Amino acid sequence: MGAPEAGGVVSPVRRCHTAELSADELTRARALMDASFDDFGDHDWEHGLGGMHALVEDDGVLVAHGSLVMRRLVAGGRSLRTGYVEAVAVAPTHRGRGLGHEVMAALEALAPAYDLLALSSSDEGLPLYRSRGWTAWRGRTSVLGPTGVEPTPDDDGSVLVLGGPDGLDLDDDLACDWREGDVW
């Protein structure tokens, strides 16, 4: 999977559950997120925990990461068991080497466990996800919040999906379960 690079050997993607990561590995993954994003906070980090992680190292340095966590999305009156992609990052020094594709392939391989895969993309991430066959959800988005359904119009167009059950209509309204911080 990982190709040798000058100055080091990039490891194959390692996939494991949060419970299998050491405290040091979790610290290094969080540091990668902080180095990759200007506004990555504690809630963002928490969103990426409790599921499966895909990690790539270069000479013992974590250079790529992504996670897949379980969420419930509601569309067309159906509750969908959703594998939700979180915390995808490649170290700035390792971008353009296909590591983002490798991380995504490792997470996408888990799709049979879910009704649907979904994620909320930044503008920077869109080319990667679209090149892998992810499709924008066209309907309105909302969250099943503490006081009921709350529209999330700022997230319309940023939610992407892969797969899904027969008859899933990407023009339907889509609601996610509640969580602290960014709900999508």
mmCIF file of C-alpha atoms in Angstrom:
data_model
loop_
_atom_site.group_PDB
_atom_site.id
_atom_site.type_symbol
_atom_site.label_atom_id
_atom_site.label_comp_id
_atom_site.label_asym_id
_atom_site.label_seq_id
_atom_site.Cartn_x
_atom_site.Cartn_y
_atom_site.Cartn_z
ATOM 1 C CA MET A 1 0.000 0.000 0.000
ATOM 2 C CA GLY A 2 2.452 2.707 1.103
ATOM 3 C CA ALA A 3 5.239 3.473 -1.338
ATOM 4 C CA PRO A 4 8.828 3.969 -0.180
ATOM 5 C CA GLU A 5 9.819 7.609 -0.078
ATOM 6 C CA ALA A 6 13.209 9.226 0.025
ATOM 7 C CA GLY A 7 14.245 9.484 3.661
ATOM 8 C CA GLY A 8 11.898 6.809 4.959
ATOM 9 C CA VAL A 9 9.514 3.973 4.333
ATOM 10 C CA VAL A 10 5.822 4.716 4.494
ATOM 11 C CA SER A 11 4.012 1.929 6.309
ATOM 12 C CA PRO A 12 0.921 0.199 4.989
ATOM 13 C CA VAL A 13 -2.346 1.497 6.382
ATOM 14 C CA ARG A 14 -3.032 0.104 9.839
ATOM 15 C CA ARG A 15 -6.672 -0.204 10.823
ATOM 16 C CA CYS A 16 -7.690 -0.558 14.464
ATOM 17 C CA HIS A 17 -10.329 0.485 16.981
ATOM 18 C CA THR A 18 -9.874 3.453 19.303
ATOM 19 C CA ALA A 19 -9.592 0.991 22.213
ATOM 20 C CA GLU A 20 -6.513 -0.546 20.564
ATOM 21 C CA LEU A 21 -4.605 2.742 20.275
ATOM 22 C CA SER A 22 -2.073 3.569 22.960
ATOM 23 C CA ALA A 23 -2.125 6.904 24.758
ATOM 24 C CA ASP A 24 0.937 7.904 22.714
ATOM 25 C CA GLU A 25 -0.777 7.005 19.427
ATOM 26 C CA LEU A 26 -3.846 9.018 20.394
ATOM 27 C CA THR A 27 -1.634 11.976 21.303
ATOM 28 C CA ARG A 28 0.186 11.739 17.963
ATOM 29 C CA ALA A 29 -3.098 11.484 16.047
ATOM 30 C CA ARG A 30 -4.460 14.558 17.820
ATOM 31 C CA ALA A 31 -1.214 16.435 17.076
ATOM 32 C CA LEU A 32 -1.604 15.545 13.379
ATOM 33 C CA MET A 33 -5.135 16.996 13.418
ATOM 34 C CA ASP A 34 -3.922 20.175 15.134
ATOM 35 C CA ALA A 35 -1.109 20.565 12.570
ATOM 36 C CA SER A 36 -3.462 19.931 9.646
ATOM 37 C CA PHE A 37 -6.415 22.164 10.565
ATOM 38 C CA ASP A 38 -6.546 25.752 11.818
ATOM 39 C CA ASP A 39 -9.670 25.242 13.913
ATOM 40 C CA PHE A 40 -9.580 21.636 15.151
ATOM 41 C CA GLY A 41 -10.976 21.593 18.685
ATOM 42 C CA ASP A 42 -11.687 19.153 21.477
ATOM 43 C CA HIS A 43 -15.194 18.374 20.193
ATOM 44 C CA ASP A 44 -13.786 17.677 16.727
ATOM 45 C CA TRP A 45 -11.312 15.237 18.249
ATOM 46 C CA GLU A 46 -14.000 13.567 20.344
ATOM 47 C CA HIS A 47 -16.099 13.049 17.199
ATOM 48 C CA GLY A 48 -13.338 10.906 15.701
ATOM 49 C CA LEU A 49 -13.089 8.540 18.683
ATOM 50 C CA GLY A 50 -14.976 5.354 19.469
ATOM 51 C CA GLY A 51 -14.731 3.742 16.062
ATOM 52 C CA MET A 52 -12.185 2.425 13.605
ATOM 53 C CA HIS A 53 -9.030 4.339 12.690
ATOM 54 C CA ALA A 54 -6.820 4.130 9.617
ATOM 55 C CA LEU A 55 -3.231 5.240 10.260
ATOM 56 C CA VAL A 56 -0.103 5.583 8.128
ATOM 57 C CA GLU A 57 3.382 6.146 9.531
ATOM 58 C CA ASP A 58 6.649 7.213 7.941
ATOM 59 C CA ASP A 59 9.654 6.035 9.971
ATOM 60 C CA GLY A 60 7.508 5.922 13.102
ATOM 61 C CA VAL A 61 5.934 9.352 12.533
ATOM 62 C CA LEU A 62 2.165 9.418 12.045
ATOM 63 C CA VAL A 63 1.585 11.110 8.662
ATOM 64 C CA ALA A 64 -2.020 10.183 7.782
ATOM 65 C CA HIS A 65 -5.160 9.378 9.744
ATOM 66 C CA GLY A 66 -8.901 8.961 9.390
ATOM 67 C CA SER A 67 -11.635 7.407 11.478
ATOM 68 C CA LEU A 68 -15.051 5.884 10.926
ATOM 69 C CA VAL A 69 -17.613 6.144 13.723
ATOM 70 C CA MET A 70 -21.187 4.947 14.037
ATOM 71 C CA ARG A 71 -23.942 7.553 13.692
ATOM 72 C CA ARG A 72 -27.662 7.546 12.940
ATOM 73 C CA LEU A 73 -28.912 9.596 10.020
ATOM 74 C CA VAL A 74 -32.572 9.916 9.077
ATOM 75 C CA ALA A 75 -33.660 10.279 5.448
ATOM 76 C CA GLY A 76 -36.981 9.579 3.793
ATOM 77 C CA GLY A 77 -38.464 8.370 7.072
ATOM 78 C CA ARG A 78 -35.682 5.780 7.461
ATOM 79 C CA SER A 79 -33.119 5.591 10.238
ATOM 80 C CA LEU A 80 -29.810 4.683 8.618
ATOM 81 C CA ARG A 81 -26.951 2.980 10.452
ATOM 82 C CA THR A 82 -24.176 5.190 9.131
ATOM 83 C CA GLY A 83 -20.418 4.891 9.104
ATOM 84 C CA TYR A 84 -19.399 8.527 9.479
ATOM 85 C CA VAL A 85 -15.909 9.570 8.398
ATOM 86 C CA GLU A 86 -14.076 11.909 10.756
ATOM 87 C CA ALA A 87 -10.607 13.331 11.367
ATOM 88 C CA VAL A 88 -9.083 12.693 7.937
ATOM 89 C CA ALA A 89 -5.703 14.377 7.624
ATOM 90 C CA VAL A 90 -2.384 13.980 5.880
ATOM 91 C CA ALA A 91 0.670 15.775 7.215
ATOM 92 C CA PRO A 92 1.497 18.781 5.023
ATOM 93 C CA THR A 93 4.928 17.263 4.282
ATOM 94 C CA HIS A 94 3.302 14.083 2.896
ATOM 95 C CA ARG A 95 0.465 15.445 0.797
ATOM 96 C CA GLY A 96 0.234 14.520 -2.866
ATOM 97 C CA ARG A 97 1.535 10.974 -2.292
ATOM 98 C CA GLY A 98 -1.833 9.194 -2.312
ATOM 99 C CA LEU A 99 -1.993 8.687 1.450
ATOM 100 C CA GLY A 100 -5.438 10.285 1.700
ATOM 101 C CA HIS A 101 -6.692 7.761 -0.869
ATOM 102 C CA GLU A 102 -5.150 4.899 1.113
ATOM 103 C CA VAL A 103 -6.762 6.056 4.361
ATOM 104 C CA MET A 104 -10.132 6.441 2.659
ATOM 105 C CA ALA A 105 -9.869 3.017 0.990
ATOM 106 C CA ALA A 106 -9.225 1.426 4.393
ATOM 107 C CA LEU A 107 -12.284 3.148 5.870
ATOM 108 C CA GLU A 108 -14.495 2.494 2.832
ATOM 109 C CA ALA A 109 -13.674 -1.226 3.102
ATOM 110 C CA LEU A 110 -15.812 -1.196 6.273
ATOM 111 C CA ALA A 111 -18.928 -0.124 4.318
ATOM 112 C CA PRO A 112 -20.622 -3.546 4.460
ATOM 113 C CA ALA A 113 -21.188 -3.004 8.203
ATOM 114 C CA TYR A 114 -23.386 0.038 7.519
ATOM 115 C CA ASP A 115 -26.425 1.161 5.535
ATOM 116 C CA LEU A 116 -24.524 4.197 4.297
ATOM 117 C CA LEU A 117 -21.189 5.989 4.591
ATOM 118 C CA ALA A 118 -21.261 9.769 5.077
ATOM 119 C CA LEU A 119 -19.004 12.696 5.898
ATOM 120 C CA SER A 120 -18.978 16.470 5.958
ATOM 121 C CA SER A 121 -16.282 17.828 3.689
ATOM 122 C CA SER A 122 -14.225 20.961 3.728
ATOM 123 C CA ASP A 123 -13.642 22.627 0.360
ATOM 124 C CA GLU A 124 -10.077 21.310 0.466
ATOM 125 C CA GLY A 125 -11.239 17.689 0.893
ATOM 126 C CA LEU A 126 -13.843 17.682 -1.881
ATOM 127 C CA PRO A 127 -11.510 16.656 -4.734
ATOM 128 C CA LEU A 128 -10.331 13.592 -2.789
ATOM 129 C CA TYR A 129 -13.829 12.432 -1.882
ATOM 130 C CA ARG A 130 -15.366 13.123 -5.281
ATOM 131 C CA SER A 131 -12.547 11.248 -7.013
ATOM 132 C CA ARG A 132 -13.465 8.241 -4.857
ATOM 133 C CA GLY A 133 -17.135 8.295 -5.893
ATOM 134 C CA TRP A 134 -18.638 10.188 -2.966
ATOM 135 C CA THR A 135 -21.762 12.173 -3.899
ATOM 136 C CA ALA A 136 -23.134 15.394 -2.408
ATOM 137 C CA TRP A 137 -26.398 15.089 -0.534
ATOM 138 C CA ARG A 138 -28.721 17.472 -2.418
ATOM 139 C CA GLY A 139 -31.533 17.765 0.119
ATOM 140 C CA ARG A 140 -31.680 20.017 3.150
ATOM 141 C CA THR A 141 -29.758 19.073 6.272
ATOM 142 C CA SER A 142 -30.795 19.268 9.903
ATOM 143 C CA VAL A 143 -29.969 17.847 13.317
ATOM 144 C CA LEU A 144 -32.217 15.995 15.730
ATOM 145 C CA GLY A 145 -31.362 18.428 18.506
ATOM 146 C CA PRO A 146 -32.358 18.602 22.170
ATOM 147 C CA THR A 147 -35.392 20.732 21.285
ATOM 148 C CA GLY A 148 -36.377 18.835 18.124
ATOM 149 C CA VAL A 149 -35.391 19.072 14.473
ATOM 150 C CA GLU A 150 -33.132 22.078 13.861
ATOM 151 C CA PRO A 151 -32.197 23.075 10.286
ATOM 152 C CA THR A 152 -28.457 23.278 9.510
ATOM 153 C CA PRO A 153 -28.483 25.338 6.288
ATOM 154 C CA ASP A 154 -24.769 26.156 6.547
ATOM 155 C CA ASP A 155 -24.098 22.439 6.050
ATOM 156 C CA ASP A 156 -26.307 22.029 2.976
ATOM 157 C CA GLY A 157 -24.111 20.829 0.120
ATOM 158 C CA SER A 158 -21.170 19.826 2.337
ATOM 159 C CA VAL A 159 -22.484 16.389 3.320
ATOM 160 C CA LEU A 160 -21.282 13.601 1.042
ATOM 161 C CA VAL A 161 -22.425 9.981 0.945
ATOM 162 C CA LEU A 162 -21.194 6.716 -0.480
ATOM 163 C CA GLY A 163 -23.442 3.730 -1.078
ATOM 164 C CA GLY A 164 -26.771 3.478 0.625
ATOM 165 C CA PRO A 165 -29.870 1.317 0.465
ATOM 166 C CA ASP A 166 -31.973 0.938 -2.674
ATOM 167 C CA GLY A 167 -34.398 3.799 -3.092
ATOM 168 C CA LEU A 168 -32.339 6.306 -1.117
ATOM 169 C CA ASP A 169 -33.242 9.724 -2.514
ATOM 170 C CA LEU A 170 -30.392 12.255 -2.270
ATOM 171 C CA ASP A 171 -32.970 15.049 -2.598
ATOM 172 C CA ASP A 172 -34.750 14.080 0.639
ATOM 173 C CA ASP A 173 -34.135 15.988 3.837
ATOM 174 C CA LEU A 174 -31.290 14.476 5.888
ATOM 175 C CA ALA A 175 -31.014 14.711 9.666
ATOM 176 C CA CYS A 176 -28.135 13.648 11.883
ATOM 177 C CA ASP A 177 -28.061 12.681 15.525
ATOM 178 C CA TRP A 178 -27.096 15.328 18.084
ATOM 179 C CA ARG A 179 -23.568 15.826 19.380
ATOM 180 C CA GLU A 180 -21.641 18.692 20.972
ATOM 181 C CA GLY A 181 -19.684 20.981 18.637
ATOM 182 C CA ASP A 182 -20.185 20.736 14.891
ATOM 183 C CA VAL A 183 -23.133 18.419 14.408
ATOM 184 C CA TRP A 184 -22.095 17.442 10.859
#
